[in-house]
PDB file of C-alpha atoms in Angstrom:
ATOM      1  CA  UNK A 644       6.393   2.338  11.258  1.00  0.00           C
ATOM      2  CA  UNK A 645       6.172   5.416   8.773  1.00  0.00           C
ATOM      3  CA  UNK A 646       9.317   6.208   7.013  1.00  0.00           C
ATOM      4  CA  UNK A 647       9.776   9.088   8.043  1.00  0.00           C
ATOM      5  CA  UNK A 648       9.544   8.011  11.933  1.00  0.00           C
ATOM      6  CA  UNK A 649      12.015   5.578  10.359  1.00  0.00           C
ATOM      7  CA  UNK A 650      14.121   7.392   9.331  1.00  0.00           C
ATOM      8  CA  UNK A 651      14.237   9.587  12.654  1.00  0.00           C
ATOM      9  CA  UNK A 652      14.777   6.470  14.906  1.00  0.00           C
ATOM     10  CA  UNK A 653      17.782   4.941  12.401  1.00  0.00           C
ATOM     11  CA  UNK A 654      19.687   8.466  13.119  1.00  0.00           C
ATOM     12  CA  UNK A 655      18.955   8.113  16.408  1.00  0.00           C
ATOM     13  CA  UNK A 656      20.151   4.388  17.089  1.00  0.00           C
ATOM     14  CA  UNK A 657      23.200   5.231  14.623  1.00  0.00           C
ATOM     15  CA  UNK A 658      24.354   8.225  16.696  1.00  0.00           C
ATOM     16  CA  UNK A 659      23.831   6.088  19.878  1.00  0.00           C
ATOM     17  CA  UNK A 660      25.913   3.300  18.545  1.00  0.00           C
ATOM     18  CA  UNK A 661      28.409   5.971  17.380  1.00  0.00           C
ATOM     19  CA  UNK A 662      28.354   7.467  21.153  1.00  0.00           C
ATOM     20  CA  UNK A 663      28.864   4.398  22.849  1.00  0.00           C
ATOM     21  CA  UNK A 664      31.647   3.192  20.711  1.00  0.00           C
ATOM     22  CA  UNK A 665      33.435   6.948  21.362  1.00  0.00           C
ATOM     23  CA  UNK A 666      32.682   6.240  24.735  1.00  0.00           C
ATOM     24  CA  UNK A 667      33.862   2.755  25.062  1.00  0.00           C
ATOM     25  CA  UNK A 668      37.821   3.921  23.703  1.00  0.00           C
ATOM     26  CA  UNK A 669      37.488   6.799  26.364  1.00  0.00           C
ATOM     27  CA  UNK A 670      36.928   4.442  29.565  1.00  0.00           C
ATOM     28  CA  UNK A 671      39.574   2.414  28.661  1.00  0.00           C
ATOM     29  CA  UNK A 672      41.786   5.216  27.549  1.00  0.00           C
ATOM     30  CA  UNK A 673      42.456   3.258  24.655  1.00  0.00           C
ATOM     31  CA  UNK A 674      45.530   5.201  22.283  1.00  0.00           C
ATOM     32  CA  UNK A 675      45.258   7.822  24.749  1.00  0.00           C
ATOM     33  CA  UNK A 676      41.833   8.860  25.218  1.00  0.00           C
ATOM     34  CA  UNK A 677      40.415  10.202  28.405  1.00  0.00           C
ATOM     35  CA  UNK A 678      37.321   9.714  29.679  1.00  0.00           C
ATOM     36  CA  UNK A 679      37.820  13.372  31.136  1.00  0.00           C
ATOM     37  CA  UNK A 680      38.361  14.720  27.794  1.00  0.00           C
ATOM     38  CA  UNK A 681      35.579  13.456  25.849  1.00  0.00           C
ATOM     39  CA  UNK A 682      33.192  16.366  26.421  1.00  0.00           C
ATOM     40  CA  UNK A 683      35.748  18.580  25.468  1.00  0.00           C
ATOM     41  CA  UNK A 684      35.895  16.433  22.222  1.00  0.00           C
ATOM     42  CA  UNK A 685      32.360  16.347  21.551  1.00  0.00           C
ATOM     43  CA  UNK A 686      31.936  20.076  22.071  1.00  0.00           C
ATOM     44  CA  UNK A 687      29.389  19.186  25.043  1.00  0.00           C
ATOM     45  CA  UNK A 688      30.718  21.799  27.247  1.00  0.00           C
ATOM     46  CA  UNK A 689      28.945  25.118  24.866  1.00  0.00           C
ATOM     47  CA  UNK A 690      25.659  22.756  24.819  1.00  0.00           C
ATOM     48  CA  UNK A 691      25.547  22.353  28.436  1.00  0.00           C
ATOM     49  CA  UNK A 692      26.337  26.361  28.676  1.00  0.00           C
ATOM     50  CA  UNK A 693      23.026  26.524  26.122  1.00  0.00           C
ATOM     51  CA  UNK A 694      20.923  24.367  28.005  1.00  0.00           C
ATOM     52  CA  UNK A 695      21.800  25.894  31.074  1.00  0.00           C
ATOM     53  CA  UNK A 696      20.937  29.417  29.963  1.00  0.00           C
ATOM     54  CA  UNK A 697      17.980  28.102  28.044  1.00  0.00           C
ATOM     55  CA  UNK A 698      16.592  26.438  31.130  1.00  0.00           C
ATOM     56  CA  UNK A 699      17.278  29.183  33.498  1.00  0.00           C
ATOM     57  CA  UNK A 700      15.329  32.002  30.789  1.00  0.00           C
ATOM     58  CA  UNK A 701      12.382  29.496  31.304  1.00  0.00           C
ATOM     59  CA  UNK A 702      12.557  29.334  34.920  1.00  0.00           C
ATOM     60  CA  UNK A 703      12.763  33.098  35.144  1.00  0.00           C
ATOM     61  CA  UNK A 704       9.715  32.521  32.294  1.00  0.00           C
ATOM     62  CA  UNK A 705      12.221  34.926  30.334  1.00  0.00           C
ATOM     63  CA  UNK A 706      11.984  33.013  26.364  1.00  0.00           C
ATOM     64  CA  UNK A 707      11.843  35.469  23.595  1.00  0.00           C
ATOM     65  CA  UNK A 708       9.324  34.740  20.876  1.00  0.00           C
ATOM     66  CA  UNK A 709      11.890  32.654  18.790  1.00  0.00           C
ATOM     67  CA  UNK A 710      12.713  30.038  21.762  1.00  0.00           C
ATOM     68  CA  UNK A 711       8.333  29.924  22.191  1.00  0.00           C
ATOM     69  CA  UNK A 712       8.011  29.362  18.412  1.00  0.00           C
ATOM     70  CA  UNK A 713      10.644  26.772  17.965  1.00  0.00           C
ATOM     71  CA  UNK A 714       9.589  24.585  20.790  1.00  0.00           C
ATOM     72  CA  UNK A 715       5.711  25.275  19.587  1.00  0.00           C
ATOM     73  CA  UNK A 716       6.361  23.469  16.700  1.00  0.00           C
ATOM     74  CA  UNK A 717       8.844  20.692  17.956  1.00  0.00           C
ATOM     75  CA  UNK A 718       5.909  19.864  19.420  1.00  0.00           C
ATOM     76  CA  UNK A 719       3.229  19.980  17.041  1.00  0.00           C
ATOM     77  CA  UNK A 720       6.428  18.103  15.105  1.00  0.00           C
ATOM     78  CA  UNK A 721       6.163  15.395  17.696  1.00  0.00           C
ATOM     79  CA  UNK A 722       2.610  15.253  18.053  1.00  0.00           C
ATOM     80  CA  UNK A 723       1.625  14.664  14.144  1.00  0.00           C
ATOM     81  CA  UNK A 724       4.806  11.898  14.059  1.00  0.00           C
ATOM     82  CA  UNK A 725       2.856  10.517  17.098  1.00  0.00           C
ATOM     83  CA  UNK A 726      -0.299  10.536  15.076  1.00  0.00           C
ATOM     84  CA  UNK A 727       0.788   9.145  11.960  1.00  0.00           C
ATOM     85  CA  UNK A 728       2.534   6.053  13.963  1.00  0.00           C
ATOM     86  CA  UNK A 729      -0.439   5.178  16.146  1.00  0.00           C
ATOM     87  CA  UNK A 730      -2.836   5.818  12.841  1.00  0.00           C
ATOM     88  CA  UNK A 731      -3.517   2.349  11.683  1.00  0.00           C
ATOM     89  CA  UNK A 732      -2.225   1.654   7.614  1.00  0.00           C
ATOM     90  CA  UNK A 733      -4.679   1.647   5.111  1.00  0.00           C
ATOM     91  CA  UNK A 734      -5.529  -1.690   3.744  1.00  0.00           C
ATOM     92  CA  UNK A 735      -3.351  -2.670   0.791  1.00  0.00           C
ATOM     93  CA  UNK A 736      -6.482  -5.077  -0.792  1.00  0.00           C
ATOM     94  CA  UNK A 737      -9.641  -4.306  -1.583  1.00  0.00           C
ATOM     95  CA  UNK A 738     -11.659  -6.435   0.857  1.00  0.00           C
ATOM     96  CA  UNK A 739     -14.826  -7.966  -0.909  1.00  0.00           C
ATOM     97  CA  UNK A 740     -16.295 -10.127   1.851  1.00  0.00           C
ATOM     98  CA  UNK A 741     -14.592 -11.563   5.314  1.00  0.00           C
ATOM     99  CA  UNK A 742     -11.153 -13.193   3.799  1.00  0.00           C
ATOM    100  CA  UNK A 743     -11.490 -12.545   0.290  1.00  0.00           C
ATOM    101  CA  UNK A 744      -9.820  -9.460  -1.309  1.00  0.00           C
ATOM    102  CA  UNK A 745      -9.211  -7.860  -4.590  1.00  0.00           C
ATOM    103  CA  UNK A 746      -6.116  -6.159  -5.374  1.00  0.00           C
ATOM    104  CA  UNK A 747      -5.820  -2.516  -6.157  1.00  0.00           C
ATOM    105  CA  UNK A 748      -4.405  -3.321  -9.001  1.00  0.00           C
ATOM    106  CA  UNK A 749      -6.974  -5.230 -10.399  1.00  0.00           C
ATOM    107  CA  UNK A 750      -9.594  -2.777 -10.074  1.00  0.00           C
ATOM    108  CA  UNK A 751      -7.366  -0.355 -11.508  1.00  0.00           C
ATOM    109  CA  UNK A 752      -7.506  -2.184 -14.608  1.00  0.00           C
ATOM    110  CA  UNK A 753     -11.465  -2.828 -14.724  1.00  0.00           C
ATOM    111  CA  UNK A 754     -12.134   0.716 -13.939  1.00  0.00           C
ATOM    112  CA  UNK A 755      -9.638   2.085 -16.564  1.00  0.00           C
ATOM    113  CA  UNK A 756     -11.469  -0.700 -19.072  1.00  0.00           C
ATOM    114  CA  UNK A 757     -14.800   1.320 -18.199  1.00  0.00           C
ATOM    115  CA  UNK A 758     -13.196   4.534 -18.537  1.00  0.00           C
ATOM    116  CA  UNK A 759     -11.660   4.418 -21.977  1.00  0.00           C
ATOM    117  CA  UNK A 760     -14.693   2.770 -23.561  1.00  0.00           C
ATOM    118  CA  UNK A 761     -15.797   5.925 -23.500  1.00  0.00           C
ATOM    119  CA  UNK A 762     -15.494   7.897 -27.114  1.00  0.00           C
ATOM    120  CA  UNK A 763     -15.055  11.444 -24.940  1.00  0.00           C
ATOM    121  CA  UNK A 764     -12.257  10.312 -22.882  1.00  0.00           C
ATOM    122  CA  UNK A 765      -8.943  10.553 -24.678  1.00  0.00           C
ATOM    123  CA  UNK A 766      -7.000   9.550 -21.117  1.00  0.00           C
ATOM    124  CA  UNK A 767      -7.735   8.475 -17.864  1.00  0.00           C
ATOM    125  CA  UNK A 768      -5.580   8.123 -14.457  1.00  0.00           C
ATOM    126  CA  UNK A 769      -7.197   6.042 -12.033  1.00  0.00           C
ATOM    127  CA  UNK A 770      -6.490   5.880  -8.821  1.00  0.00           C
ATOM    128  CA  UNK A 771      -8.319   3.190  -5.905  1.00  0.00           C
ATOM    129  CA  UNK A 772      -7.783   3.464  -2.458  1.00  0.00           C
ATOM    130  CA  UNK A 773      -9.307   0.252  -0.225  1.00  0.00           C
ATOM    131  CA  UNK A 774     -11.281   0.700   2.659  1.00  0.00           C
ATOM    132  CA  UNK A 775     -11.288  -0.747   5.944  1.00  0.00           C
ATOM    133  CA  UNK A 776     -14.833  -1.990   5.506  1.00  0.00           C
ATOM    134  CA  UNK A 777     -15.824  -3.908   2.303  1.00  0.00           C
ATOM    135  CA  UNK A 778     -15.595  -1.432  -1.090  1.00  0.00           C
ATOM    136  CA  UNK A 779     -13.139   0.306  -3.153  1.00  0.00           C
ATOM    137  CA  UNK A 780     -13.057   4.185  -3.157  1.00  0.00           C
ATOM    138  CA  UNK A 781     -12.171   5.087  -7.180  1.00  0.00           C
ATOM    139  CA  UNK A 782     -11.171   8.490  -8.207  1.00  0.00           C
ATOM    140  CA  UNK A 783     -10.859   9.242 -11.877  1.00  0.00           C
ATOM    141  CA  UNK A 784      -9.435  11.927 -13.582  1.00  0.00           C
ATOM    142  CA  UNK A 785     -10.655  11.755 -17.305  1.00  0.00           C
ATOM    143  CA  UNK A 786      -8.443  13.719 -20.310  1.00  0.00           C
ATOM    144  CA  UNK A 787     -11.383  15.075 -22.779  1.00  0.00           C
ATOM    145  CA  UNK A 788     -11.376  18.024 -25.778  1.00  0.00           C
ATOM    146  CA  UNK A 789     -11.917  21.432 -24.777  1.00  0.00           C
ATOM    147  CA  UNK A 790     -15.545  22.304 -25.051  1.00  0.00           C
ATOM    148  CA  UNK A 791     -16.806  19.232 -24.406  1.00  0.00           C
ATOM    149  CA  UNK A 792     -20.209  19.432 -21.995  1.00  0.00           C
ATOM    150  CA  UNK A 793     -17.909  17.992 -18.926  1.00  0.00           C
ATOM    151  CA  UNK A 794     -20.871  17.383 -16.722  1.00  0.00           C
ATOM    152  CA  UNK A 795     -22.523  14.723 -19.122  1.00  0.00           C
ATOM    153  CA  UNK A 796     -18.984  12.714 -19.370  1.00  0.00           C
ATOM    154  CA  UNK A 797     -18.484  12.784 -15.622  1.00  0.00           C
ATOM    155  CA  UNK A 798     -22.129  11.386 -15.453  1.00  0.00           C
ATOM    156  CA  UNK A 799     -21.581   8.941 -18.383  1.00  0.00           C
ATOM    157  CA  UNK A 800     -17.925   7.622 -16.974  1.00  0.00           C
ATOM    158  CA  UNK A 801     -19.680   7.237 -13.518  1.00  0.00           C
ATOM    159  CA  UNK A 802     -22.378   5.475 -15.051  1.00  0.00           C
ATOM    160  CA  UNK A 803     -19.801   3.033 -16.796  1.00  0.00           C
ATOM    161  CA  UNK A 804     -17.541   2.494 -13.706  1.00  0.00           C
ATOM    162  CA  UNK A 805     -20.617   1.754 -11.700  1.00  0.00           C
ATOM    163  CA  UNK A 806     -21.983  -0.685 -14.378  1.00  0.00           C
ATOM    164  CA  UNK A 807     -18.580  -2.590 -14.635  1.00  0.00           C
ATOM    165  CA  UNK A 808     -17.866  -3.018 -11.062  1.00  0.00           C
ATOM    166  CA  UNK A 809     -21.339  -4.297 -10.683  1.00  0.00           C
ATOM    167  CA  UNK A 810     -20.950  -6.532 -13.400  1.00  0.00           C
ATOM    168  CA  UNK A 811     -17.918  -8.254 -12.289  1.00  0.00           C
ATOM    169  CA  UNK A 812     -18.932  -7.938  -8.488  1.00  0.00           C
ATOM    170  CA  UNK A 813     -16.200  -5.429  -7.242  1.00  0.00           C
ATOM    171  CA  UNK A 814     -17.938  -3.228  -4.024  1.00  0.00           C
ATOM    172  CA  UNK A 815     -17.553  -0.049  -4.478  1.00  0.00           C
ATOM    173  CA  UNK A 816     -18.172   2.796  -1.875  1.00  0.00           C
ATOM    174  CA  UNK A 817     -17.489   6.188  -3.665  1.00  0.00           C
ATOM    175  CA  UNK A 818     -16.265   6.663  -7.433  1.00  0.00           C
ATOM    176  CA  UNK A 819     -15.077  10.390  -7.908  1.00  0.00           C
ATOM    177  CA  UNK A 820     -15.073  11.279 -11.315  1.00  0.00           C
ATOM    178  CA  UNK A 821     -12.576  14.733 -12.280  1.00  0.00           C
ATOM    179  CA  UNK A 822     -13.162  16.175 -16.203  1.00  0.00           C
ATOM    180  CA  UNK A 823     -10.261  17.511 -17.293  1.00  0.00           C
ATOM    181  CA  UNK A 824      -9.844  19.550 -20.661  1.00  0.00           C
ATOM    182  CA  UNK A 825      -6.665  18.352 -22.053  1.00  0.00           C
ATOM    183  CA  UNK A 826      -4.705  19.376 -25.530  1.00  0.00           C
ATOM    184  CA  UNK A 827      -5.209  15.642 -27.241  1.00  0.00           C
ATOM    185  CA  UNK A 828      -1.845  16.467 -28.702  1.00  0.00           C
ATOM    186  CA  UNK A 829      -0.573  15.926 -25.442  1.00  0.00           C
ATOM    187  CA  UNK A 830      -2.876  12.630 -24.619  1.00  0.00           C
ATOM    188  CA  UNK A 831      -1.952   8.911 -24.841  1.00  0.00           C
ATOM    189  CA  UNK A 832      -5.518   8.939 -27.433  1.00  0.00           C
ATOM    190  CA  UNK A 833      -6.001  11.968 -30.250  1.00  0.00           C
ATOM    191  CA  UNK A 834      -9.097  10.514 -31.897  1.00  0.00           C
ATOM    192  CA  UNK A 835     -11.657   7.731 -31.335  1.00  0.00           C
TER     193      UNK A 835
ATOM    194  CA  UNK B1253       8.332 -27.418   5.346  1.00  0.00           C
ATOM    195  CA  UNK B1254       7.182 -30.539   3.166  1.00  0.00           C
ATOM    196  CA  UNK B1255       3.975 -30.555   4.669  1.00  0.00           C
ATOM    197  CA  UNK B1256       3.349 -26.781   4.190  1.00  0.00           C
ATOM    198  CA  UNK B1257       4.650 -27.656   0.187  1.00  0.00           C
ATOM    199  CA  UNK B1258       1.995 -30.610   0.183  1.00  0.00           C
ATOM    200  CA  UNK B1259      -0.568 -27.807   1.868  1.00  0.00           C
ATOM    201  CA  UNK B1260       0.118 -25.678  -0.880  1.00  0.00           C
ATOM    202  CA  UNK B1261       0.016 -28.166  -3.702  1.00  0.00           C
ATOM    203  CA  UNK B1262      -3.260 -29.657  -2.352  1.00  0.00           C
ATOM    204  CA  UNK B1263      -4.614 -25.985  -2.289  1.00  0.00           C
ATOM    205  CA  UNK B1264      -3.289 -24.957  -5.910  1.00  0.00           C
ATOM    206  CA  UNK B1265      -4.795 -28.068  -7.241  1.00  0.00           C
ATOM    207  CA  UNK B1266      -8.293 -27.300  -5.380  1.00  0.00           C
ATOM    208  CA  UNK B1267      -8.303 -23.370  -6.785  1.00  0.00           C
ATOM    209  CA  UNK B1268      -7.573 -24.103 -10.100  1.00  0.00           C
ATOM    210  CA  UNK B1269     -10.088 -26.729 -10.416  1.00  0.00           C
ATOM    211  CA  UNK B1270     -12.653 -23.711  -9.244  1.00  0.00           C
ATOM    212  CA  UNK B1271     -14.658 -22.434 -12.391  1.00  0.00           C
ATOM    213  CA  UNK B1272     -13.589 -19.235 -13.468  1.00  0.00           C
ATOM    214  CA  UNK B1273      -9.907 -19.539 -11.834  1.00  0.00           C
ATOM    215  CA  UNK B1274      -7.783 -19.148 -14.988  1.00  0.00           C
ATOM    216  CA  UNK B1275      -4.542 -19.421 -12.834  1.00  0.00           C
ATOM    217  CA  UNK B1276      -2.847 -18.335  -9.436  1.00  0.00           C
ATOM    218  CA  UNK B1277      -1.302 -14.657  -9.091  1.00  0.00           C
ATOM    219  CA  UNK B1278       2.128 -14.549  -8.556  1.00  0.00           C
ATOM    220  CA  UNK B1279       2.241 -11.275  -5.862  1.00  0.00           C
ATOM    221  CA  UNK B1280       2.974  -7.976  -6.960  1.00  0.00           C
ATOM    222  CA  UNK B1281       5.665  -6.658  -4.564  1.00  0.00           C
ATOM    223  CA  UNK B1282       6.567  -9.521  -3.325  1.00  0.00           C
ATOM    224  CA  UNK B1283       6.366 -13.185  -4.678  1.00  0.00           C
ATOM    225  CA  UNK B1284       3.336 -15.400  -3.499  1.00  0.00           C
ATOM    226  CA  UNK B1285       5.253 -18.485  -2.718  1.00  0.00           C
ATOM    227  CA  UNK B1286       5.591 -21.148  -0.767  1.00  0.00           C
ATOM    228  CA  UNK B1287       8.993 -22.365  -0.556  1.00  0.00           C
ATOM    229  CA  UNK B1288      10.495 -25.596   0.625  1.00  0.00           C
ATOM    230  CA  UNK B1289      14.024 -27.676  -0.125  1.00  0.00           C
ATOM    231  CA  UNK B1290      14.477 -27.199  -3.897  1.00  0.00           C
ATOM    232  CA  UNK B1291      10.884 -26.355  -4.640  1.00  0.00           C
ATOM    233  CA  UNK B1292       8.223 -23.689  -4.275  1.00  0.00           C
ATOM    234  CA  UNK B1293       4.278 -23.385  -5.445  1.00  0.00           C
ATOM    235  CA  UNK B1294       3.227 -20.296  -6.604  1.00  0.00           C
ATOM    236  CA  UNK B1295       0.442 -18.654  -5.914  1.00  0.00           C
ATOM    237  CA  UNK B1296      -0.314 -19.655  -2.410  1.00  0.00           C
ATOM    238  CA  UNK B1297       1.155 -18.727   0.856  1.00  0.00           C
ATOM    239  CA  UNK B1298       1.054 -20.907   3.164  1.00  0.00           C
ATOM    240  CA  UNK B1299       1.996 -19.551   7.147  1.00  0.00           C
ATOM    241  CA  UNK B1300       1.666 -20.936  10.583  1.00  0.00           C
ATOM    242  CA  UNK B1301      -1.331 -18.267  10.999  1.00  0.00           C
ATOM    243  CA  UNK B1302      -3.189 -18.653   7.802  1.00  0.00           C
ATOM    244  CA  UNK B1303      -3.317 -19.664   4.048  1.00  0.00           C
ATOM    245  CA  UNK B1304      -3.656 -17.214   0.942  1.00  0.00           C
ATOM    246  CA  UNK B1305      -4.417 -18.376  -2.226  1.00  0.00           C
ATOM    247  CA  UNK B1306      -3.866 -15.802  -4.972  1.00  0.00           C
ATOM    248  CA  UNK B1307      -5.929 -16.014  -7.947  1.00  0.00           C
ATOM    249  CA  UNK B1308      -6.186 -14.686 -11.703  1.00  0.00           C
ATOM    250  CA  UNK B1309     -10.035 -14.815 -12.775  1.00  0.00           C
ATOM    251  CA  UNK B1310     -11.284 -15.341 -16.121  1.00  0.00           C
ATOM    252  CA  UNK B1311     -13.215 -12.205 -17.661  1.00  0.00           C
ATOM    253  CA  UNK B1312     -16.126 -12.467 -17.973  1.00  0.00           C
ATOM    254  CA  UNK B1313     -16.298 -14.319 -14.555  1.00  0.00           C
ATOM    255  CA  UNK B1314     -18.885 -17.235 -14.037  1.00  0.00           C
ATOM    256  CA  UNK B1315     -19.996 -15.220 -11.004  1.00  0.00           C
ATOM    257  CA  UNK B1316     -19.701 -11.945  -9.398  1.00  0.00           C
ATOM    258  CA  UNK B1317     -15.993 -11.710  -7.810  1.00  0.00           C
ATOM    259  CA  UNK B1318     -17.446 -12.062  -3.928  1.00  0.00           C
ATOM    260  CA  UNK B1319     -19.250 -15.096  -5.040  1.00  0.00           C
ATOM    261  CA  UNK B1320     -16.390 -16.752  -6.948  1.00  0.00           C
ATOM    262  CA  UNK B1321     -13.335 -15.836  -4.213  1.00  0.00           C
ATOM    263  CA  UNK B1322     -16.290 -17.561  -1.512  1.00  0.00           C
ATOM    264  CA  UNK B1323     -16.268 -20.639  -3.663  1.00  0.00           C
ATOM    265  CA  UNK B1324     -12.165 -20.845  -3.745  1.00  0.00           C
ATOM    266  CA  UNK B1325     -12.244 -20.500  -0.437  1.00  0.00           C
ATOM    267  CA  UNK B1326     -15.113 -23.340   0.780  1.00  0.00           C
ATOM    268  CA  UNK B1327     -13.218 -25.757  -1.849  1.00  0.00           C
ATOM    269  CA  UNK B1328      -9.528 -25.045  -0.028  1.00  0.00           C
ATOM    270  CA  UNK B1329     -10.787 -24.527   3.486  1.00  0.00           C
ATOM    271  CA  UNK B1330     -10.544 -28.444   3.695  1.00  0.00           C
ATOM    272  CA  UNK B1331      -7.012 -29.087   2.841  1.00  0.00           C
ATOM    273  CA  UNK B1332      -5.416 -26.364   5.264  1.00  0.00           C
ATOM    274  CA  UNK B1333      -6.395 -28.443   8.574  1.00  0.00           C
ATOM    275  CA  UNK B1334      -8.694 -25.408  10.490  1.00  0.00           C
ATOM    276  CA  UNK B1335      -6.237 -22.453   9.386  1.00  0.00           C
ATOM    277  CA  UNK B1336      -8.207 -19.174   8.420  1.00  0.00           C
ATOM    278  CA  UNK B1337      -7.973 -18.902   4.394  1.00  0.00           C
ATOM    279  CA  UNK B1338      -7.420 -15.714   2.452  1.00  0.00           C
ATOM    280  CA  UNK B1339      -8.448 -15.670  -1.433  1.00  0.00           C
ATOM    281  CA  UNK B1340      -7.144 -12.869  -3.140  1.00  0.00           C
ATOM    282  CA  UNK B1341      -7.965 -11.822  -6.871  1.00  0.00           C
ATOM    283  CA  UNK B1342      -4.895 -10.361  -8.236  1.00  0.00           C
ATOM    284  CA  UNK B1343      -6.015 -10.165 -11.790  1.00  0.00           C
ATOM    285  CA  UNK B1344      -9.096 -10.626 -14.368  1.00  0.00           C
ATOM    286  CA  UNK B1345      -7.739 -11.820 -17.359  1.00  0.00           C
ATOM    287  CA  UNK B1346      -9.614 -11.731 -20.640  1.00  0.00           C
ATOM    288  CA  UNK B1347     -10.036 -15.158 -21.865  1.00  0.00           C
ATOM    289  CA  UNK B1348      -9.035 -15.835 -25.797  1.00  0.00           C
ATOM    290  CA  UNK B1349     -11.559 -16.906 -27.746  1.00  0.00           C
ATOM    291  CA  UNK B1350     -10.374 -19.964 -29.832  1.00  0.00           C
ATOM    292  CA  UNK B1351     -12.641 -19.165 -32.880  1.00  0.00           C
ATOM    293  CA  UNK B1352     -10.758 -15.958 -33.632  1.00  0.00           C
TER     294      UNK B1352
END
């Protein structure tokens, strides 16, 4: 379950505990509750005036813009919560062939090895996602000078990634190299 | 329990006799364990459903990654009694050289 569907259905179950222990002291008119006075407690009698007039403006198909716009979007609300909890996860490992699996992680590492062999790059952030079928998608964002010929390095640091996942045996299905001119005051490497 | 812990001891013994296994993973969220009274082996999980068997490879490996995690998994596919095995590489560890 996403967390934020979580998070919507823990409110939910905590307000319908909370309800039905309000509920259970005002059937047994425990300390002198009264069942008959519990929507007067729980302000229930100006929501069922607002639902009633809400309801009846619909039947007479009488809903100003506001009411349509709100409700337009609780649903498109509901509908992309729907989505995202019927969308299957991602897979957390790398999968290599049927039952054997690389971790992120790992690949992480090798790719960041390729990246920072090279003498351009002063910093790289590497990210891998895993795919459903076998191969690693790699997206690297690569700190260099300003003025440096960016297209060359994003060729070169392709070139590497490529040649170290080969070499080691990692599948890869896309690598997406990003040149970035950075201040190399401000990078983890000034010179190389 | 203690035959899951003698599952997972007959399975860490068969990985890290695999060439190019330089030891098991530990998990990285969550620990890779498999726990019994007193006493748990690392690096492989053993479940009702299946058996994973984290490993940390030696760089360079003997053989491409695929190749290697096949091998682990052929060598411990015998000691699990016909559960579906799962070899995962969680790290590829540079191996010292001695000489320097």
């Amino acid at each position: 379950m996403r967390i934020f569907n979580r998070i919507i259905v823990i409110l939910l179950l905590a307000g319908i505990v909370a309800l039905g222990v309000t509920t259970v002291f005002y059937i047994f008119d425990v300390s002198d509750y009264h069942l008959e006075d519990l929507s007067r407690t729980l302000g229930l009698n100006g929501l069922y005036d607002g639902v009633n007039g809400f309801v009846q403006r619909a039947e007479n198909r009488n809903l100003d813009v506001l009411d349509i716009v709100v409700l337009a979007l609780v649903a498109l609300l509901g509908l992309v919560l729907l989505i995202l909890e019927l969308k299957p996860p991602s897979p957390r490992r790398v999968r290599m062939q049927k039952g054997t699996y690389v971790t992120r992680k790992a690949v992480e590492d090798e790719v960041n090895t390729a990246v920072e062999e090279s003498h351009e790059v002063l910093q790289s952030n590497v990210k891998v996602k895993a795919q459903r079928r076998p191969g690693a998608i790699v997206n690297v964002t690569a700190s260099v000078r300003p003025g440096e010929n960016a297209r060359s390095i994003e060729a070169d640091v392709r070139d590497r990634v490529k040649r170290r996942l080969d070499q080691v045996g990692i599948p890869v299905g896309t690598i997406n190299v990003q040149v970035r001119e950075s201040d190399p005051r401000q990078t983890r490497t000034r010179v190389k | 329990m203690a035959d899951d812990l003698q599952t997972a001891r007959a399975v860490q013994d068969a990985a890290l006799a695999t060439e190019g296994v330089a030891s098991l993973g530990t998990g990285r969220w969550a620990e890779a364990a498999t726990y019994g009274a007193r006493d748990k082996v690392t690096g492989v999980v053993v479940s009702p459903n299946e058996v994973r068997v984290h490993i940390v490879v030696n760089y360079p490996p003997p053989e491409p990654l695929p190749a290697l995690a096949e091998r682990v998994r052929e060598r411990v596919t015998s000691k699990v009694g016909g559960r579906p095995t799962i070899v995962v590489v969680e790290d590829i560890e540079v191996v010292q050289d001695e000489n320097l």
